[in-house]
Tab-separated table of C-alpha atoms in Angstrom:
chain	number	residue	atom	x	y	z
A	1	MET	CA	-8.733	-21.049	31.026
A	2	ALA	CA	-9.806	-23.024	35.336
A	3	ASN	CA	-11.881	-21.224	37.935
A	4	PHE	CA	-11.050	-22.120	42.085
A	5	ALA	CA	-13.656	-20.311	44.802
A	6	LYS	CA	-13.877	-20.940	48.859
A	7	PRO	CA	-16.770	-19.635	49.475
A	8	SER	CA	-17.761	-16.555	50.206
A	9	ALA	CA	-13.523	-15.688	49.034
A	10	PRO	CA	-13.364	-13.125	44.913
A	11	ARG	CA	-12.994	-15.267	42.520
A	12	PHE	CA	-9.943	-15.277	40.655
A	13	SER	CA	-9.855	-16.369	36.705
A	14	VAL	CA	-6.429	-16.296	34.860
A	15	GLU	CA	-7.224	-15.889	30.661
A	16	VAL	CA	-3.750	-15.928	28.693
A	17	TYR	CA	-3.498	-14.408	25.685
A	18	GLN	CA	-0.527	-15.472	22.873
A	19	ASN	CA	0.805	-16.735	19.374
A	20	GLU	CA	1.543	-19.357	20.345
A	21	PHE	CA	2.811	-20.850	16.963
A	22	LEU	CA	7.171	-20.482	16.240
A	23	ALA	CA	8.838	-21.537	13.541
A	24	GLU	CA	11.529	-24.044	13.514
A	25	GLY	CA	14.120	-23.577	16.304
A	26	ALA	CA	12.256	-20.666	17.623
A	27	ARG	CA	12.470	-20.892	21.421
A	28	ASP	CA	11.186	-17.382	23.479
A	29	VAL	CA	7.416	-17.577	24.241
A	30	HIS	CA	5.262	-14.320	25.288
A	31	ALA	CA	2.558	-14.716	27.140
A	32	ILE	CA	0.561	-12.365	28.976
A	33	VAL	CA	-1.336	-13.283	32.080
A	34	THR	CA	-4.584	-11.567	32.817
A	35	VAL	CA	-5.594	-12.155	36.466
A	36	THR	CA	-9.670	-10.940	37.307
A	37	SER	CA	-10.304	-10.910	41.166
A	38	THR	CA	-15.088	-10.313	41.753
A	39	GLY	CA	-17.071	-10.711	43.431
A	40	GLY	CA	-15.155	-10.337	46.828
A	41	ALA	CA	-17.703	-9.121	50.446
A	42	THR	CA	-15.216	-6.389	51.497
A	43	ALA	CA	-15.293	-3.992	48.787
A	44	THR	CA	-19.778	-4.178	49.419
A	45	ARG	CA	-19.946	-4.162	54.095
A	46	THR	CA	-19.729	-1.646	56.062
A	47	ALA	CA	-17.235	-3.588	58.546
A	48	VAL	CA	-14.160	-5.415	58.082
A	49	THR	CA	-14.473	-8.669	59.642
A	50	PRO	CA	-12.399	-9.066	63.139
A	51	GLY	CA	-8.496	-9.856	61.845
A	52	GLY	CA	-9.118	-8.823	58.818
A	53	ALA	CA	-7.452	-5.375	57.729
A	54	ALA	CA	-3.912	-4.194	59.617
A	55	VAL	CA	-1.954	-0.113	58.547
A	56	VAL	CA	-0.431	1.976	59.734
A	57	ILE	CA	0.588	5.695	58.124
A	58	MET	CA	3.458	7.354	58.456
A	59	VAL	CA	3.107	11.039	58.589
A	60	ASP	CA	6.850	13.112	57.627
A	61	CYS	CA	6.963	15.340	60.544
A	62	SER	CA	10.572	16.562	59.317
A	63	GLY	CA	11.467	20.269	59.382
A	64	SER	CA	10.950	20.714	56.145
A	65	MET	CA	6.897	19.914	56.426
A	66	GLU	CA	6.232	23.724	57.519
A	67	TYR	CA	7.997	25.448	55.049
A	68	PRO	CA	4.660	25.964	53.569
A	69	PRO	CA	2.757	25.410	57.054
A	70	ASP	CA	-0.493	23.811	54.327
A	71	LYS	CA	2.745	21.028	54.573
A	72	MET	CA	2.560	19.797	57.666
A	73	ARG	CA	-1.569	21.278	58.187
A	74	GLY	CA	-2.447	19.287	54.700
A	75	ALA	CA	-0.870	15.872	56.662
A	76	ARG	CA	-3.086	16.044	59.970
A	77	GLU	CA	-6.582	16.770	57.738
A	78	ALA	CA	-5.163	14.183	55.071
A	79	THR	CA	-4.562	11.756	57.209
A	80	ALA	CA	-7.997	12.898	59.709
A	81	ALA	CA	-9.448	11.391	56.473
A	82	ALA	CA	-7.863	8.482	56.657
A	83	VAL	CA	-8.764	7.653	59.854
A	84	ASP	CA	-12.975	8.251	58.988
A	85	THR	CA	-12.110	6.362	55.912
A	86	LEU	CA	-11.662	2.463	58.071
A	87	ARG	CA	-13.992	0.130	59.259
A	88	ASP	CA	-14.920	-0.728	62.164
A	89	GLY	CA	-13.419	-3.561	63.216
A	90	THR	CA	-9.602	-2.619	61.155
A	91	ALA	CA	-6.391	-2.274	63.360
A	92	PHE	CA	-4.417	0.387	63.037
A	93	ALA	CA	-1.386	2.780	63.685
A	94	VAL	CA	-0.118	6.738	63.192
A	95	ILE	CA	3.406	7.327	63.568
A	96	ALA	CA	5.321	10.471	63.082
A	97	GLY	CA	7.972	9.920	60.853
A	98	THR	CA	11.384	12.407	61.200
A	99	HIS	CA	15.010	11.120	62.312
A	100	VAL	CA	13.270	8.741	64.136
A	101	ALA	CA	10.071	6.910	63.946
A	102	ARG	CA	6.399	7.604	67.382
A	103	GLU	CA	4.182	6.295	67.831
A	104	VAL	CA	0.829	8.963	68.219
A	105	PHE	CA	-1.316	6.772	68.004
A	106	PRO	CA	-2.113	4.132	70.237
A	107	ARG	CA	0.644	4.620	71.782
A	108	ARG	CA	1.375	0.628	73.423
A	109	GLY	CA	3.104	-0.839	70.986
A	110	LEU	CA	-0.123	-2.165	69.976
A	111	LEU	CA	-2.433	-1.540	67.172
A	112	ALA	CA	-6.148	0.096	68.328
A	113	ILE	CA	-9.075	-1.496	67.236
A	114	ALA	CA	-11.515	0.887	64.978
A	115	ASP	CA	-15.252	2.127	65.863
A	116	ALA	CA	-15.925	5.615	66.741
A	117	THR	CA	-14.209	5.719	70.460
A	118	THR	CA	-10.887	5.357	68.724
A	119	ARG	CA	-11.465	7.138	65.535
A	120	ALA	CA	-11.567	9.964	67.406
A	121	GLN	CA	-9.440	9.835	70.148
A	122	ALA	CA	-6.343	9.367	66.862
A	123	LYS	CA	-8.176	12.338	65.702
A	124	GLU	CA	-7.700	14.603	68.813
A	125	ALA	CA	-4.147	12.246	68.955
A	126	LEU	CA	-3.031	14.495	65.513
A	127	ARG	CA	-4.102	17.603	66.672
A	128	GLY	CA	-0.281	17.699	68.273
A	129	LEU	CA	0.941	16.849	65.222
A	130	SER	CA	4.071	19.319	64.349
A	131	SER	CA	7.584	19.521	62.783
A	132	GLY	CA	11.344	19.198	63.520
A	133	GLY	CA	13.651	17.156	63.171
A	134	GLY	CA	15.635	15.439	60.553
A	135	THR	CA	14.300	12.504	57.620
A	136	ALA	CA	15.411	8.902	58.244
A	137	ILE	CA	12.099	6.583	56.516
A	138	GLY	CA	13.485	3.871	57.185
A	139	THR	CA	12.961	3.792	60.836
A	140	TRP	CA	9.242	4.837	60.264
A	141	LEU	CA	9.555	2.003	58.026
A	142	ARG	CA	10.355	-0.386	61.180
A	143	LEU	CA	8.054	0.831	63.810
A	144	ALA	CA	5.857	-0.019	60.969
A	145	ASP	CA	6.700	-3.445	60.590
A	146	GLY	CA	7.088	-4.239	64.086
A	147	LEU	CA	3.266	-3.124	64.907
A	148	LEU	CA	1.819	-5.028	61.512
A	149	ARG	CA	4.103	-8.363	63.169
A	150	GLY	CA	1.885	-7.668	66.367
A	151	SER	CA	-0.842	-8.272	64.410
A	152	THR	CA	-2.767	-11.283	63.149
A	153	ALA	CA	-4.886	-9.816	60.381
A	154	ALA	CA	-4.290	-11.358	56.560
A	155	ILE	CA	-4.216	-7.983	55.540
A	156	ARG	CA	-1.552	-5.359	56.451
A	157	HIS	CA	-0.559	-2.249	55.258
A	158	GLY	CA	1.331	0.625	54.929
A	159	ILE	CA	0.107	4.405	53.910
A	160	LEU	CA	3.747	6.687	54.032
A	161	LEU	CA	3.918	10.292	53.627
A	162	THR	CA	7.477	12.837	53.006
A	163	ASP	CA	7.683	15.492	51.626
A	164	GLY	CA	12.009	15.411	51.528
A	165	ARG	CA	15.039	13.232	50.883
A	166	ASN	CA	16.106	10.451	52.984
A	167	GLU	CA	19.171	12.055	54.139
A	168	HIS	CA	19.353	11.782	58.316
A	169	GLU	CA	19.564	7.089	56.968
A	170	ASP	CA	22.462	5.769	54.689
A	171	PRO	CA	20.419	4.549	51.958
A	172	ALA	CA	21.766	0.877	52.771
A	173	VAL	CA	20.204	0.471	55.672
A	174	LEU	CA	17.329	2.051	53.878
A	175	ARG	CA	17.485	-1.014	50.873
A	176	ALA	CA	18.125	-3.571	53.904
A	177	THR	CA	15.048	-1.678	55.574
A	178	LEU	CA	12.676	-2.836	52.753
A	179	ASP	CA	13.962	-6.291	52.044
A	180	ALA	CA	13.319	-7.112	55.106
A	181	CYS	CA	9.222	-5.462	55.726
A	182	ALA	CA	8.895	-7.052	51.691
A	183	GLY	CA	6.515	-9.681	52.140
A	184	ARG	CA	4.553	-8.538	55.499
A	185	PHE	CA	3.449	-5.951	54.890
A	186	THR	CA	2.184	-3.916	51.231
A	187	CYS	CA	2.975	0.009	51.487
A	188	ASP	CA	1.101	2.799	48.999
A	189	ALA	CA	3.777	6.352	49.475
A	190	ARG	CA	2.812	10.329	48.339
A	191	GLY	CA	5.742	12.355	48.331
A	192	VAL	CA	3.783	16.265	48.337
A	193	GLY	CA	5.146	19.216	47.358
A	194	THR	CA	8.508	18.699	45.162
A	195	ASP	CA	11.717	18.694	47.118
A	196	TRP	CA	11.221	14.821	48.238
A	197	GLU	CA	13.342	12.060	45.983
A	198	VAL	CA	11.624	10.519	42.997
A	199	LYS	CA	13.933	7.311	42.876
A	200	GLU	CA	13.228	7.059	47.622
A	201	VAL	CA	9.452	7.143	46.295
A	202	THR	CA	9.070	4.713	43.854
A	203	GLY	CA	11.365	2.174	45.418
A	204	ILE	CA	9.480	1.819	48.550
A	205	ALA	CA	5.881	1.750	46.637
A	206	SER	CA	7.747	-1.096	44.031
A	207	ALA	CA	9.656	-3.197	46.996
A	208	LEU	CA	6.162	-3.469	49.178
A	209	LEU	CA	4.450	-4.125	46.705
A	210	GLY	CA	2.232	-1.039	46.636
A	211	THR	CA	1.809	3.173	44.351
A	212	ALA	CA	3.397	5.471	44.035
A	213	ASP	CA	1.898	9.325	43.642
A	214	ILE	CA	2.961	12.924	44.278
A	215	VAL	CA	0.522	15.199	45.426
A	216	ALA	CA	1.953	18.956	44.579
A	217	ASP	CA	-0.649	20.773	46.151
A	218	PRO	CA	-1.131	20.008	49.776
A	219	ALA	CA	-4.406	20.779	49.398
A	220	ARG	CA	-5.037	17.336	47.545
A	221	LEU	CA	-3.558	14.924	50.446
A	222	THR	CA	-6.629	14.876	51.877
A	223	ASP	CA	-8.844	13.075	48.401
A	224	ASP	CA	-5.429	10.978	47.700
A	225	PHE	CA	-5.705	10.099	51.766
A	226	THR	CA	-8.879	9.226	51.246
A	227	HIS	CA	-8.910	7.300	48.013
A	228	MET	CA	-5.819	5.036	49.118
A	229	MET	CA	-7.689	4.407	52.496
A	230	GLU	CA	-10.844	3.753	50.126
A	231	LYS	CA	-9.272	1.074	48.156
A	232	VAL	CA	-7.444	-0.976	51.310
A	233	MET	CA	-10.341	-1.520	52.775
A	234	GLY	CA	-12.236	-2.967	49.062
A	235	LYS	CA	-9.040	-6.022	49.687
A	236	GLU	CA	-9.993	-9.190	50.683
A	237	VAL	CA	-6.735	-11.575	49.727
A	238	ALA	CA	-3.161	-11.405	50.673
A	239	ASP	CA	-0.054	-12.837	50.059
A	240	VAL	CA	-0.950	-14.090	46.490
A	241	SER	CA	1.596	-15.156	44.332
A	242	LEU	CA	1.935	-15.886	40.248
A	243	ARG	CA	3.280	-19.626	40.500
A	244	LEU	CA	4.745	-20.377	37.444
A	245	TRP	CA	5.953	-23.971	36.444
A	246	THR	CA	7.585	-24.734	33.080
A	247	PRO	CA	8.539	-28.900	32.417
A	248	VAL	CA	12.432	-29.617	31.826
A	249	GLY	CA	14.641	-28.424	29.721
A	250	ALA	CA	12.357	-24.123	29.585
A	251	GLU	CA	13.319	-21.627	31.932
A	252	VAL	CA	11.909	-18.017	33.045
A	253	LEU	CA	13.208	-15.503	31.402
A	254	TYR	CA	11.089	-12.490	33.007
A	255	VAL	CA	7.794	-12.007	34.765
A	256	LYS	CA	6.963	-8.702	34.770
A	257	GLN	CA	3.463	-6.810	35.772
A	258	VAL	CA	2.463	-4.282	32.770
A	259	ALA	CA	-1.353	-3.609	33.938
A	260	PRO	CA	-2.134	-1.434	35.494
A	261	ALA	CA	1.271	0.027	35.998
A	262	VAL	CA	5.149	-1.528	35.124
A	263	GLN	CA	6.507	-3.675	37.880
A	264	ASP	CA	9.479	-6.344	36.706
A	265	LEU	CA	9.132	-9.128	39.243
A	266	THR	CA	11.980	-11.383	38.001
A	267	GLY	CA	13.940	-11.548	40.634
A	268	ARG	CA	10.848	-11.794	43.552
A	269	ARG	CA	11.297	-15.553	42.393
A	270	THR	CA	10.867	-17.945	45.190
A	271	GLU	CA	10.821	-21.976	44.710
A	272	ALA	CA	7.770	-23.747	45.426
A	273	SER	CA	9.295	-26.852	43.586
A	274	PRO	CA	12.185	-28.053	40.951
A	275	ARG	CA	10.199	-27.341	38.218
A	276	ALA	CA	8.214	-23.710	39.542
A	277	GLY	CA	7.910	-20.741	41.083
A	278	ASP	CA	6.977	-18.188	42.872
A	279	TYR	CA	6.509	-14.385	42.197
A	280	PRO	CA	4.729	-12.514	44.901
A	281	THR	CA	1.314	-10.347	43.169
A	282	GLY	CA	0.398	-8.536	46.543
A	283	SER	CA	-3.134	-8.068	47.841
A	284	TRP	CA	-6.088	-8.220	46.456
A	285	GLY	CA	-9.673	-6.902	46.108
A	286	ASP	CA	-12.364	-6.878	42.720
A	287	GLU	CA	-10.001	-5.815	40.376
A	288	SER	CA	-7.834	-7.216	37.498
A	289	ARG	CA	-3.452	-7.145	37.051
A	290	GLU	CA	-2.018	-8.141	34.101
A	291	TYR	CA	1.635	-9.785	33.290
A	292	HIS	CA	3.968	-10.249	30.565
A	293	VAL	CA	5.863	-13.614	30.739
A	294	CYS	CA	8.442	-15.021	28.951
A	295	VAL	CA	9.404	-18.352	28.915
A	296	ARG	CA	12.389	-19.863	26.929
A	297	VAL	CA	11.712	-23.676	26.359
A	298	PRO	CA	13.946	-26.589	23.921
A	299	GLY	CA	13.944	-25.713	20.030
A	300	ALA	CA	11.378	-28.272	18.404
A	301	SER	CA	10.963	-29.163	14.961
A	302	VAL	CA	7.962	-28.106	12.197
A	303	GLY	CA	4.206	-30.157	14.063
A	304	GLN	CA	5.774	-30.904	17.090
A	305	GLU	CA	4.318	-28.659	20.913
A	306	MET	CA	4.610	-28.612	24.638
A	307	LEU	CA	2.896	-26.272	27.582
A	308	ALA	CA	5.672	-24.165	27.738
A	309	ALA	CA	4.618	-23.178	30.988
A	310	ARG	CA	1.750	-23.473	34.003
A	311	ALA	CA	0.697	-20.320	35.501
A	312	ALA	CA	-1.673	-21.082	38.897
A	313	LEU	CA	-2.753	-18.164	41.104
A	314	VAL	CA	-1.944	-19.628	44.797
A	315	MET	CA	-1.404	-18.104	48.636
A	316	PRO	CA	-0.916	-20.025	51.396
A	317	GLY	CA	-2.401	-22.321	53.051
A	318	ALA	CA	-2.700	-22.984	57.105
A	319	PRO	CA	-0.070	-24.273	59.091
A	320	GLY	CA	0.386	-28.471	57.657
A	321	GLU	CA	-1.712	-27.248	54.399
A	322	ASP	CA	-1.190	-27.016	50.490
A	323	PRO	CA	-1.483	-23.796	48.707
A	324	SER	CA	-4.712	-23.192	48.282
A	325	VAL	CA	-4.931	-22.686	44.047
A	326	LEU	CA	-7.240	-19.578	43.230
A	327	ALA	CA	-6.560	-20.157	39.329
A	328	GLN	CA	-4.780	-20.970	36.269
A	329	GLY	CA	-4.115	-20.893	32.413
A	330	LEU	CA	-2.089	-22.706	30.364
A	331	VAL	CA	0.681	-20.979	28.109
A	332	ARG	CA	1.498	-23.715	24.958
A	333	ALA	CA	4.340	-22.899	21.855
A	334	VAL	CA	3.415	-25.071	19.068
A	335	TRP	CA	5.933	-25.547	15.480
A	336	THR	CA	4.792	-24.195	12.697
A	337	ASP	CA	6.185	-23.974	8.874
A	338	ASP	CA	2.974	-21.469	7.935
A	339	LEU	CA	5.803	-17.796	8.209
A	340	ALA	CA	2.194	-15.476	8.463
A	341	ALA	CA	1.048	-17.797	11.435
A	342	SER	CA	4.847	-17.275	13.160
A	343	THR	CA	5.426	-14.242	12.496
A	344	ALA	CA	2.173	-12.984	13.731
A	345	ILE	CA	2.166	-10.717	16.802
A	346	ASN	CA	-0.148	-11.138	19.114
A	347	PRO	CA	-2.325	-7.326	19.868
A	348	GLN	CA	-1.761	-7.847	23.806
A	349	VAL	CA	1.348	-8.873	23.958
A	350	ALA	CA	2.854	-5.705	21.609
A	351	HIS	CA	0.441	-3.461	23.639
A	352	TYR	CA	2.318	-4.553	26.530
A	353	THR	CA	5.654	-4.205	24.961
A	354	GLY	CA	5.246	-0.738	24.237
A	355	GLN	CA	3.580	0.489	27.653
A	356	ALA	CA	6.735	-0.903	29.065
A	357	GLU	CA	9.481	0.476	26.380
A	358	LEU	CA	7.428	3.895	26.865
A	359	ALA	CA	8.518	3.447	31.410
A	360	GLN	CA	11.390	3.629	30.245
A	361	ALA	CA	11.522	6.151	27.401
A	362	ILE	CA	10.629	8.822	29.730
A	363	GLN	CA	13.022	7.510	32.786
A	364	GLN	CA	15.902	7.238	30.571
A	365	GLY	CA	14.507	11.293	28.665
A	366	LEU	CA	14.237	12.238	31.526
A	367	GLU	CA	16.903	12.082	33.241
A	368	ALA	CA	18.832	12.447	30.007
A	369	ARG	CA	17.313	15.905	30.125
A	370	LYS	CA	18.724	16.135	33.657
A	371	LEU	CA	22.210	15.290	32.786
A	372	GLY	CA	22.324	18.184	29.755
A	373	ASP	CA	22.325	15.228	26.923
A	374	VAL	CA	19.768	17.750	24.648
A	375	GLY	CA	20.098	15.471	21.987
A	376	GLY	CA	19.198	12.412	24.087
A	377	ALA	CA	16.503	13.161	25.790
A	378	THR	CA	14.582	15.026	22.281
A	379	ALA	CA	15.385	11.326	21.175
A	380	LYS	CA	14.496	9.264	24.206
A	381	LEU	CA	11.490	11.806	24.762
A	382	GLY	CA	9.911	11.987	21.337
A	383	ARG	CA	9.837	7.630	21.703
A	384	ALA	CA	7.749	8.194	24.128
A	385	VAL	CA	5.365	10.503	22.607
A	386	GLN	CA	5.210	7.969	19.899
A	387	LEU	CA	4.380	5.296	21.518
A	388	ALA	CA	2.198	7.149	24.083
A	389	SER	CA	-0.363	8.465	21.303
A	390	ALA	CA	0.575	4.262	19.388
A	391	SER	CA	-0.890	3.173	22.583
A	392	GLY	CA	-4.164	5.678	23.390
A	393	ASN	CA	-2.201	6.587	26.590
A	394	ALA	CA	-3.499	9.880	26.756
A	395	ASP	CA	-2.670	10.503	29.889
A	396	THR	CA	0.343	10.166	29.951
A	397	ALA	CA	0.898	11.462	26.714
A	398	LYS	CA	-0.454	15.142	28.771
A	399	LEU	CA	2.423	15.043	31.668
A	400	LEU	CA	4.267	14.146	28.770
A	401	ALA	CA	3.290	17.249	26.958
A	402	LYS	CA	4.404	20.110	29.549
A	403	VAL	CA	8.102	18.785	29.188
A	404	VAL	CA	8.411	18.583	25.538
A	405	ASP	CA	6.897	20.500	22.465
A	406	VAL	CA	5.191	17.453	20.138
A	407	VAL	CA	5.675	18.622	16.510
A	408	ASP	CA	4.944	15.466	14.856
A	409	ALA	CA	3.200	13.257	17.265
A	410	ALA	CA	3.159	9.870	15.696
A	411	ALA	CA	6.864	10.254	13.846
A	412	GLY	CA	7.689	10.861	18.082
A	413	THR	CA	8.758	14.836	16.531
A	414	VAL	CA	9.462	16.858	19.973
A	415	ARG	CA	11.166	19.793	21.250
A	416	LEU	CA	12.493	20.643	24.719
A	417	LYS	CA	10.424	22.744	26.731
A	418	ALA	CA	13.207	25.702	27.696
A	419	ARG	CA	10.865	25.713	31.198
A	420	VAL	CA	9.583	23.354	33.373
A	421	ALA	CA	8.318	23.311	36.518
A	422	ASP	CA	9.297	21.467	39.596
A	423	ALA	CA	5.600	19.658	39.768
A	424	ASP	CA	5.264	18.481	36.183
A	425	GLU	CA	8.594	17.177	36.116
A	426	MET	CA	8.375	15.497	38.677
A	427	THR	CA	4.740	13.968	37.567
A	428	LEU	CA	5.856	12.541	34.572
A	429	GLU	CA	8.896	10.518	36.365
A	430	THR	CA	6.560	9.504	38.992
A	431	ARG	CA	3.010	7.927	36.866
A	432	SER	CA	6.091	6.448	34.292
A	433	THR	CA	5.121	3.629	35.055
A	434	GLN	CA	1.582	3.674	35.069
A	435	THR	CA	0.085	2.225	31.397
A	436	VAL	CA	-3.357	2.257	29.489
A	437	ARG	CA	-5.421	-1.344	29.355
A	438	VAL	CA	-5.384	-2.466	25.588
A	439	ARG	CA	-7.929	-1.633	23.016
A	440	LYS	CA	-10.433	-4.442	22.680
A	441	SER	CA	-11.852	-5.222	19.592
């Protein structure tokens, strides 16, 4: 393990967990790459540096937000609380989203700079938020993108709240918008109530490397928005990539973030050199994330060993400068005829493979349930209960227990509940990708 850091910047470290031993002829190498960032200044100071962060809050103001009225009221109060959480010096704006996007504050095509005066002005402007019109989320994101592109801030982030489906926009338009915005800013997405589409909200967060969640009760929006903004204010470094170098003859089969949530990054690779590719990880504060890397190497004979991959955290340099290497770790392959050594499964690899299967089982089980496939839903959700129990994922186990009656958790024996509240089913689906950390011995 190696560490590199710039003065006053967070310190990054990379640890690699794997069983490097392969049987003769075996080719696939699995490793969990743990990335930790510590010591950043943002989380402890009272104001960000000028140009440090820019945030755009997108609030759904479509007609459905008035039913019941506490949704619109909760959105206004939550946005005001988020504005209060902005540190001095943060660039920000608020957008009202319907079938069009409209600037609520500061209304001049530019971002305001947070201080006591602009926060008060923004909260006054929020009093005028009212509901009416349709839902076209792509227009909200495009306006946010335009505002954020005009900023020199290192951290560029969006917070998006919706209560309904994206009914006034072709799905292809939203997908194209997300493709265009990816890499330009990150975005957390929230669905309030139970009339929105889980796959739309989670798709937005996934494409823009943010978080997704349900806020079934509008009264909880203020706490959720405050917590989200606090996390944004704790970000210090943006545009960090996981760079994987592999030797001639080796190829990366997949890269998945597996903690704190499952996120497949395989298709987001950009070539950095003939033997290296970058996978985006977004912005970082004081935190730790884990990635499952699978590399296919050429087959070899007993006694041979090789460097299967080099995993490095990199961030762009100034124009004309090479990227900065923040930390790096090595993935090895050693061929052996020791059966016990080559068949042992590394605990971290086993744990996160199970967590990824857990997320998939929940999603497939809920889909089968919606289609009326009782047998398929029971089997998949039973497997999910079994995996959640075995891995100690108590939060997911509690959510599953609201959808199925658990007969035997260890065996995965369950019965589908006859009646399930929409909020309980949507919460399970939305949070299905959230994982629990491996138990450290």
